[in-house]
CSV table of C-alpha atoms (C1' of nucleotides) in Angstrom, one decimal:
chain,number,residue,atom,x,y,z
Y,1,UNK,CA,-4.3,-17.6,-0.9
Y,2,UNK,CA,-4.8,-13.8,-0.2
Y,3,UNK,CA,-4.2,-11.7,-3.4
Y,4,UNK,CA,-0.9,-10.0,-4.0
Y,5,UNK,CA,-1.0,-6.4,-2.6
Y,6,UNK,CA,0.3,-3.4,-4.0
Y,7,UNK,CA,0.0,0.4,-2.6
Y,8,UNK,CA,-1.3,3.1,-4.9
Y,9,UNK,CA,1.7,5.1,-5.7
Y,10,UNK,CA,0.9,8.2,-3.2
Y,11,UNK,CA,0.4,5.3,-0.3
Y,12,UNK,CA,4.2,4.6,-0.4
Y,13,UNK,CA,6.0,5.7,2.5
Y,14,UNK,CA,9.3,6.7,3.3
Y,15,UNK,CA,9.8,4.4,6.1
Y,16,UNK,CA,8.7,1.3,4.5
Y,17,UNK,CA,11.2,2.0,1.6
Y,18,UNK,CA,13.8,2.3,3.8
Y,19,UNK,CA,13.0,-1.0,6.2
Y,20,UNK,CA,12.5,-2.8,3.0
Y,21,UNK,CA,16.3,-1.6,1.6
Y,22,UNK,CA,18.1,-1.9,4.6
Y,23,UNK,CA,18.3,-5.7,3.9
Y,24,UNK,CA,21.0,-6.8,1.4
Y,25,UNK,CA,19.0,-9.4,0.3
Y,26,UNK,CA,16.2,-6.9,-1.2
Y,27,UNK,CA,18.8,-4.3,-2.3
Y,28,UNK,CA,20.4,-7.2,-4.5
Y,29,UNK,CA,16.7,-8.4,-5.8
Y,30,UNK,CA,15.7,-4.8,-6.5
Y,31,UNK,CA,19.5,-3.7,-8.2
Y,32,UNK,CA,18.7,-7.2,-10.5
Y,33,UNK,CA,15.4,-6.0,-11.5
Y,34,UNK,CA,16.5,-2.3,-12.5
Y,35,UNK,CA,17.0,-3.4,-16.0
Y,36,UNK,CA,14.4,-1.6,-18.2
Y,37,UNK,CA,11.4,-3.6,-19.0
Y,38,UNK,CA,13.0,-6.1,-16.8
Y,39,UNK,CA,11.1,-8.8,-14.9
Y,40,UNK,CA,12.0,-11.9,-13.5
Y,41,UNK,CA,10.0,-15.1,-11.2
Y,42,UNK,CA,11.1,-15.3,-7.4
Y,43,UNK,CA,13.2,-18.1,-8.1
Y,44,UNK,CA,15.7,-16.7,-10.2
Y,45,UNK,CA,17.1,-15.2,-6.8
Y,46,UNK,CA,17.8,-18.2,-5.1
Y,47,UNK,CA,21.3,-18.5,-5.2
Y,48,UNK,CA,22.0,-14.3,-5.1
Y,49,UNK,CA,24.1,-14.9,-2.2
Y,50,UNK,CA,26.5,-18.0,-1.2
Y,51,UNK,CA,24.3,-19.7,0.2
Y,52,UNK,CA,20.8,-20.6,-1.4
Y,53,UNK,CA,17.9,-18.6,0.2
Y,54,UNK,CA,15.2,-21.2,1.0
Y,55,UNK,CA,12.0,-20.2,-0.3
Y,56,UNK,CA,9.7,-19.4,2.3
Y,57,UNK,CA,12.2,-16.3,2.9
Y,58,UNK,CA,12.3,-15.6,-0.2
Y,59,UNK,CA,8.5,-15.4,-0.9
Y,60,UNK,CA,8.8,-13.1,2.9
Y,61,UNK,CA,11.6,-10.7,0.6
Y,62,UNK,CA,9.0,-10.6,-2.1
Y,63,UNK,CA,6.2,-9.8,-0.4
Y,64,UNK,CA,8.5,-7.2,2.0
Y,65,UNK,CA,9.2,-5.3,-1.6
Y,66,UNK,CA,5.9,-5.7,-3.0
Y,67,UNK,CA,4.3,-4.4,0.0
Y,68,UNK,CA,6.6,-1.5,0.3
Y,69,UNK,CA,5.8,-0.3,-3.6
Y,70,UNK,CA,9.3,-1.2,-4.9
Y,71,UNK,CA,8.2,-3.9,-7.1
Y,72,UNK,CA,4.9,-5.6,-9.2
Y,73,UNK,CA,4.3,-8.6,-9.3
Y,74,UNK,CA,2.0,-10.1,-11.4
Y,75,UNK,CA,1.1,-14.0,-11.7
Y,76,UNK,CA,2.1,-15.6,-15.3
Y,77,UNK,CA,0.9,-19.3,-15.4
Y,78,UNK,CA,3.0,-21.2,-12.5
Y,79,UNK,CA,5.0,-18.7,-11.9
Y,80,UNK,CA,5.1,-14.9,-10.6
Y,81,UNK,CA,6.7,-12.5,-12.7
Y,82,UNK,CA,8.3,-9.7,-10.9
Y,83,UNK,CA,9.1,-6.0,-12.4
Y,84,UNK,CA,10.2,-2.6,-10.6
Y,85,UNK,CA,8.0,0.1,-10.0
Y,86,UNK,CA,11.3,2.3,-9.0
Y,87,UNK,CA,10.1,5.0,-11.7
Y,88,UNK,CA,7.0,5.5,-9.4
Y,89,UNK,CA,9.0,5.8,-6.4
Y,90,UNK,CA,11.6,8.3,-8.6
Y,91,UNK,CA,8.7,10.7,-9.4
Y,92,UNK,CA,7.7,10.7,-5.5
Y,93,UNK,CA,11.1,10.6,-4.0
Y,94,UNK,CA,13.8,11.9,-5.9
Y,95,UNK,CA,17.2,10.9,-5.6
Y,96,UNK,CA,16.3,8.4,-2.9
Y,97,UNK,CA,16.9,4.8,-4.7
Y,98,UNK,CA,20.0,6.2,-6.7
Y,99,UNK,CA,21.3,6.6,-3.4
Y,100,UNK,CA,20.4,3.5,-1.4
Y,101,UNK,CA,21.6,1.7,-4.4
Y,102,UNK,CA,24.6,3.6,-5.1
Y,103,UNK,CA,26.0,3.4,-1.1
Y,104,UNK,CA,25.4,-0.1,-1.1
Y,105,UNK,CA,27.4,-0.5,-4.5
Y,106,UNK,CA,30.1,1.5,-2.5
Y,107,UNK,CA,30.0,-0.9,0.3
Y,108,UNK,CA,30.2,-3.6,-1.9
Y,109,UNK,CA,33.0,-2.5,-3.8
Y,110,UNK,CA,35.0,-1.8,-0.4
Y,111,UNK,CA,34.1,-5.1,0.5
Y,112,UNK,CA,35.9,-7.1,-2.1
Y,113,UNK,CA,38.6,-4.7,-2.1
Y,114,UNK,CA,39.5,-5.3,1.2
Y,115,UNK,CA,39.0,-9.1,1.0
Y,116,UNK,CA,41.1,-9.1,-1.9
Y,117,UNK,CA,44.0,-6.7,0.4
Y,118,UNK,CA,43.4,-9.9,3.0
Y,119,UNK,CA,44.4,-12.6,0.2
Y,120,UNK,CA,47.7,-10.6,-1.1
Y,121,UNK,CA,48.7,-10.4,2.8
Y,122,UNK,CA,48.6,-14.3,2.9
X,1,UNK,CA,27.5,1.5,32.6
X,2,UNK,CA,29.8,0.4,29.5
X,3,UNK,CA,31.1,3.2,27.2
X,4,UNK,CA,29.4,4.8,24.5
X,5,UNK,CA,30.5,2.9,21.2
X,6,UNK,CA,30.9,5.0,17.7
X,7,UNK,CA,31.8,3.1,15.1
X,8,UNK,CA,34.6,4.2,13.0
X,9,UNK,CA,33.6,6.0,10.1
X,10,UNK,CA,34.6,2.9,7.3
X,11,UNK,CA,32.9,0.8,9.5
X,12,UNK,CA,29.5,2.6,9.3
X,13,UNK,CA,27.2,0.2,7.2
X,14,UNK,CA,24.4,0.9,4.9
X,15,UNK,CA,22.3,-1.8,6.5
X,16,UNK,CA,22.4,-0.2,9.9
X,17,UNK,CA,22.0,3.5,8.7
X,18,UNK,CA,19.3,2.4,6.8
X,19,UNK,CA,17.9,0.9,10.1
X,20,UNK,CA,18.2,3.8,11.7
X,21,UNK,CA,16.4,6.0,9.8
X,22,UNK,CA,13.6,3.8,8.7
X,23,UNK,CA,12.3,5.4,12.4
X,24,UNK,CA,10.8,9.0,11.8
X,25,UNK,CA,11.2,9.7,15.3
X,26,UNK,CA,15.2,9.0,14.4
X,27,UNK,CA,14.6,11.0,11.7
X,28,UNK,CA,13.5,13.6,13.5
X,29,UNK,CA,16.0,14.0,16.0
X,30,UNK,CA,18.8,13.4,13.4
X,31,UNK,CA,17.3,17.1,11.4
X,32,UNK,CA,17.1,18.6,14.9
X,33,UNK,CA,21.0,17.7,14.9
X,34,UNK,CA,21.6,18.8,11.1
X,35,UNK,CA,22.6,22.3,12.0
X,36,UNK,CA,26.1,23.1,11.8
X,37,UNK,CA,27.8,22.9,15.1
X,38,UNK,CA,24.5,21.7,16.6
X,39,UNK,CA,25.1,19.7,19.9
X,40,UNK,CA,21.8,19.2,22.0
X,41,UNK,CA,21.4,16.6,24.9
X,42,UNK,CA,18.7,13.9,24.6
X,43,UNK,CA,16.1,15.1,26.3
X,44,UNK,CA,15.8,17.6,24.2
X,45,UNK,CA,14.0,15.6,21.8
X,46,UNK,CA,11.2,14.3,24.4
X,47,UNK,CA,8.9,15.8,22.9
X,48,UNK,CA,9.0,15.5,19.7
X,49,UNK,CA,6.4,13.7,18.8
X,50,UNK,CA,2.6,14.6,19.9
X,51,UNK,CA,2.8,12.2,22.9
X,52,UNK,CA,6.3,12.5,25.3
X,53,UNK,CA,8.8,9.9,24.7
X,54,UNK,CA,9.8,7.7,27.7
X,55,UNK,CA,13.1,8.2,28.3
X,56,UNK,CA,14.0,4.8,28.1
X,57,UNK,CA,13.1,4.7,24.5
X,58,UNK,CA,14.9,7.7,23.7
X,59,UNK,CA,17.8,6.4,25.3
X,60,UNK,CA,17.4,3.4,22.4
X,61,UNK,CA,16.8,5.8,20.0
X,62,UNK,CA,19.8,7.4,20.4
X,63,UNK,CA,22.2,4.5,21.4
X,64,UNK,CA,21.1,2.9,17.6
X,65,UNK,CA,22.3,6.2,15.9
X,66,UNK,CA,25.1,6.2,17.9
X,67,UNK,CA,26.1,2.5,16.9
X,68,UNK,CA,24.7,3.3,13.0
X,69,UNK,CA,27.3,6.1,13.2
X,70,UNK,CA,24.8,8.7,12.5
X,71,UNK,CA,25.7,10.7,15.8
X,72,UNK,CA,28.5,11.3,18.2
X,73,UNK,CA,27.4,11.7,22.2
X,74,UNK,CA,29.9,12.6,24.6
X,75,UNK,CA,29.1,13.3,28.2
X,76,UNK,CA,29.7,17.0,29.5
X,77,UNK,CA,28.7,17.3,33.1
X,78,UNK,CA,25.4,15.7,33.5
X,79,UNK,CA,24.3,15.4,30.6
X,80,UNK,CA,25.3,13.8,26.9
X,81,UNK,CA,25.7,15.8,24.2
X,82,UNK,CA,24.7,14.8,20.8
X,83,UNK,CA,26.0,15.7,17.5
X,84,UNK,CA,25.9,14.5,13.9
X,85,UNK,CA,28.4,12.7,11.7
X,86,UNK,CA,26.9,13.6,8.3
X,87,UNK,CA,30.1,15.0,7.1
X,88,UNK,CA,31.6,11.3,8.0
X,89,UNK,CA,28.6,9.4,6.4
X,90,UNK,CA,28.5,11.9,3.4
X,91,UNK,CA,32.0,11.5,2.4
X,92,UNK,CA,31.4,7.6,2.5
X,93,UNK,CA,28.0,7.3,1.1
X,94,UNK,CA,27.5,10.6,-1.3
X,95,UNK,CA,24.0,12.0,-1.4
X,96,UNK,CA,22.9,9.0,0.7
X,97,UNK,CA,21.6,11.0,3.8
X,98,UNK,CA,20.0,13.7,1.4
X,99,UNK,CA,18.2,12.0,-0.1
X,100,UNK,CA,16.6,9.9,2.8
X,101,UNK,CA,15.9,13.2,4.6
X,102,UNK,CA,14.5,15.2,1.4
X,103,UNK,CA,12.0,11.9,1.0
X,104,UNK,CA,10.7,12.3,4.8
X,105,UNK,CA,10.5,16.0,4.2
X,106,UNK,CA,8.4,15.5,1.4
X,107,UNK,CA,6.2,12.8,2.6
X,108,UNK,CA,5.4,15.2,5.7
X,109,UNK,CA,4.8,18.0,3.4
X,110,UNK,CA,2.4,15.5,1.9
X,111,UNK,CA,0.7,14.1,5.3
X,112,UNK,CA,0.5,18.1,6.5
X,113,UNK,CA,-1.5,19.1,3.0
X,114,UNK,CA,-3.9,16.4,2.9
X,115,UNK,CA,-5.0,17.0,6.9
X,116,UNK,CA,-5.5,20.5,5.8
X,117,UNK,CA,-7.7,19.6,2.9
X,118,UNK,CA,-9.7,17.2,5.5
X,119,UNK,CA,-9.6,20.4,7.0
X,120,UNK,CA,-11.5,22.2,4.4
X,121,UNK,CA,-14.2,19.5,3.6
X,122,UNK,CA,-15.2,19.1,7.0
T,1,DT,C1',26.9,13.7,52.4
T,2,DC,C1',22.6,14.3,50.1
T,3,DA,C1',19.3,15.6,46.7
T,4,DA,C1',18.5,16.6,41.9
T,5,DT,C1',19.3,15.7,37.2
T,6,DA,C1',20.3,13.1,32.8
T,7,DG,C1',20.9,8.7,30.8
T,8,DT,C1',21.6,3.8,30.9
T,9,DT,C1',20.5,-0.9,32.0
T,10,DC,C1',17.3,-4.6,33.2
T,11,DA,C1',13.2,-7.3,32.6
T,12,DC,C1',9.1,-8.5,30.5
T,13,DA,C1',5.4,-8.3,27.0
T,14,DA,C1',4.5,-7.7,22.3
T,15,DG,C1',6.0,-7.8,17.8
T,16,DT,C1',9.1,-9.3,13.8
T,17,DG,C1',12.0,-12.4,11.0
T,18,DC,C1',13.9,-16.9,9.4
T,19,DG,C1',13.2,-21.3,7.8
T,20,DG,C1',11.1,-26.1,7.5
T,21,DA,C1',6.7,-28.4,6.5
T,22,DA,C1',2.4,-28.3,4.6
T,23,DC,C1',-0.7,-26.2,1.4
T,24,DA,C1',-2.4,-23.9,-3.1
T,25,DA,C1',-2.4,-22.7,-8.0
T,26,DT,C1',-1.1,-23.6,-12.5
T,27,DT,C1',0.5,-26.4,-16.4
T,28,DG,C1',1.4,-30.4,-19.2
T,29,DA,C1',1.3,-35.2,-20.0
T,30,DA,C1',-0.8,-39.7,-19.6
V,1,DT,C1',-10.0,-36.3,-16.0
V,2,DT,C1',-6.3,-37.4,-13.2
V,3,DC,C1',-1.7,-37.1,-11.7
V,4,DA,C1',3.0,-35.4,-11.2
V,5,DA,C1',5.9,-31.4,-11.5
V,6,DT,C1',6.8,-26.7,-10.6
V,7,DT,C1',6.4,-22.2,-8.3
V,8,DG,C1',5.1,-19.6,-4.5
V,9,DT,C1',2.4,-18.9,-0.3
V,10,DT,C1',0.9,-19.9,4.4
V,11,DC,C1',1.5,-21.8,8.9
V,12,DC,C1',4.1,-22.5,12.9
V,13,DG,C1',7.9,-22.7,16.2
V,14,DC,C1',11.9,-20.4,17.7
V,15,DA,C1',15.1,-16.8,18.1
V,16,DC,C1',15.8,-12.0,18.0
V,17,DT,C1',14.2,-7.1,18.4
V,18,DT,C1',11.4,-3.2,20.3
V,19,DG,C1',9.0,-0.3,23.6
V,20,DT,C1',8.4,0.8,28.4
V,21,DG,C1',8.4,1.1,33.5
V,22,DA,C1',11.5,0.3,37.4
V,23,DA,C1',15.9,0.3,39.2
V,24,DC,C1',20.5,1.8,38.7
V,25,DT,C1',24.7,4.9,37.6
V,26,DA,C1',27.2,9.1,36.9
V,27,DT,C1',27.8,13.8,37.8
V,28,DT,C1',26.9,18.3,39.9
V,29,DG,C1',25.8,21.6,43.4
V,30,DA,C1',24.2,22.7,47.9
DNA sequence: TCAATAGTTCACAAGTGCGGAACAATTGAA
DNA sequence: TTCAATTGTTCCGCACTTGTGAACTATTGA
C-alpha cells in the first residue's frame, strides 16, 4: 500500500483544484470538513448523498482531494483522519474556495427551492 | 449540423463551469473573450498555446463553454462569433468567475517567475 | 457552379471514473 | 499469538470522456 500523497503547498495548481471541486460529492466532503480544527475518517461520508457511496469511490474522492492539496489526511490507528488544508490554498489563491463553495451553496439553495415550488404545485 | 445549444442562464451549473475551466486552454480563450464587447471567431485562438490547436479540438473546446454557459457563438457569415456570458454567470454565481481567473493569473505569474529564475542559474 | 474558408461531426485510440471483489493495515479480544 | 472486526486501498472490468485526423456542412464570393 503506496503512502498517502500530499503536494507541497506551492505544487497546488489551479486546474487540479478546480477538477477536484467540480464534483458535488468533493464539494460536500470539503464544505463538512471546513469546520476549524475539524477532521473526520472517510466513512463518515458515506451516506452525504441519498444514496450510500460505496467505498472504493469514496477512497477515489479522498485520494482525488488529497492529491489536489485540499485536504490531509493522516492515518490514526484503523482509521484515516481527514482535515482541510483550505487555509494553504487561501494564502495561494484568494477568494477562490469562498467562491466554489459559495456558488454551489447558491445552486443548492435554488435547488430545494424549486423542488419545494414543484410540491406546492401538486 | 444540429444548432448550437446555450443553456439558459438558471440552468448554468457549477459542476459544468467548473469543468470547463479546469482546462487552461479554456481558460485562456475565455480571458481573450473577457473584454467588453469582445466577439472573436474560433480560430482565433489556434494558437494559443506554444503548439497549434487542431481545429477539431478547438471546436470541443468551445462547444463545452458553450454548453457550460460560459460563451455565446452565433454564426455571422462564415464564421462563428464568440462572446462571453460573465455578466449572466456573475449575477448567478457572484465572484465565482473572479476568482477562478485571478487563481490562473496567479499561478502563471508563478510558472513565468520561476523559468526566469531557472533562467538566471543556468 | 465552383473554390475557399470556418466549424462541426464522425471514428478510433488513449485516458478517466465508478463500483464490486480482493487485499492490506490496525486494533482488541480470546 | 491468533483471529475476527473495522477501515481504507488496490485491482479490474466496463462505461464514458477526450484529443485528433478525416470527412462533411454551411456560407460567401468569384
Amino acid at each position: 500500500m503506496r503512502p498517502l500523497l500530499h503536494p507541497a503547498a506551492e505544487d497546488i495548481t489551479v486546474e487540479a483544484l478546480l477538477h477536484a471541486l467540480a464534483d458535488p460529492v468533493r464539494v460536500a466532503i470539503c464544505t463538512g470538513l471546513s469546520g476549524p480544527g475539524c477532521s473526520l475518517n472517510c466513512s463518515s461520508f458515506r451516506d452525504i448523498r441519498n444514496e450510500p457511496i460505496p467505498k472504493s469511490t469514496l477512497s477515489q474522492h479522498f485520494r482525488i482531494l488529497r492529491e489536489a492539496g485540499l485536504i490531509r489526511s493522516e492515518r490514526r490507528g484503523v482509521e484515516i483522519l481527514n482535515s482541510s488544508r483550505f487555509a494553504e490554498v487561501e494564502a495561494r489563491f484568494p477568494g477562490l474556495l469562498a467562491a466554489i463553495v459559495n456558488a454551489h451553496r447558491i445552486q443548492l439553495a435554488e435547488k430545494e427551492a424549486s423542488s419545494k415550488k414543484r410540491k406546492r404545485a401538486d
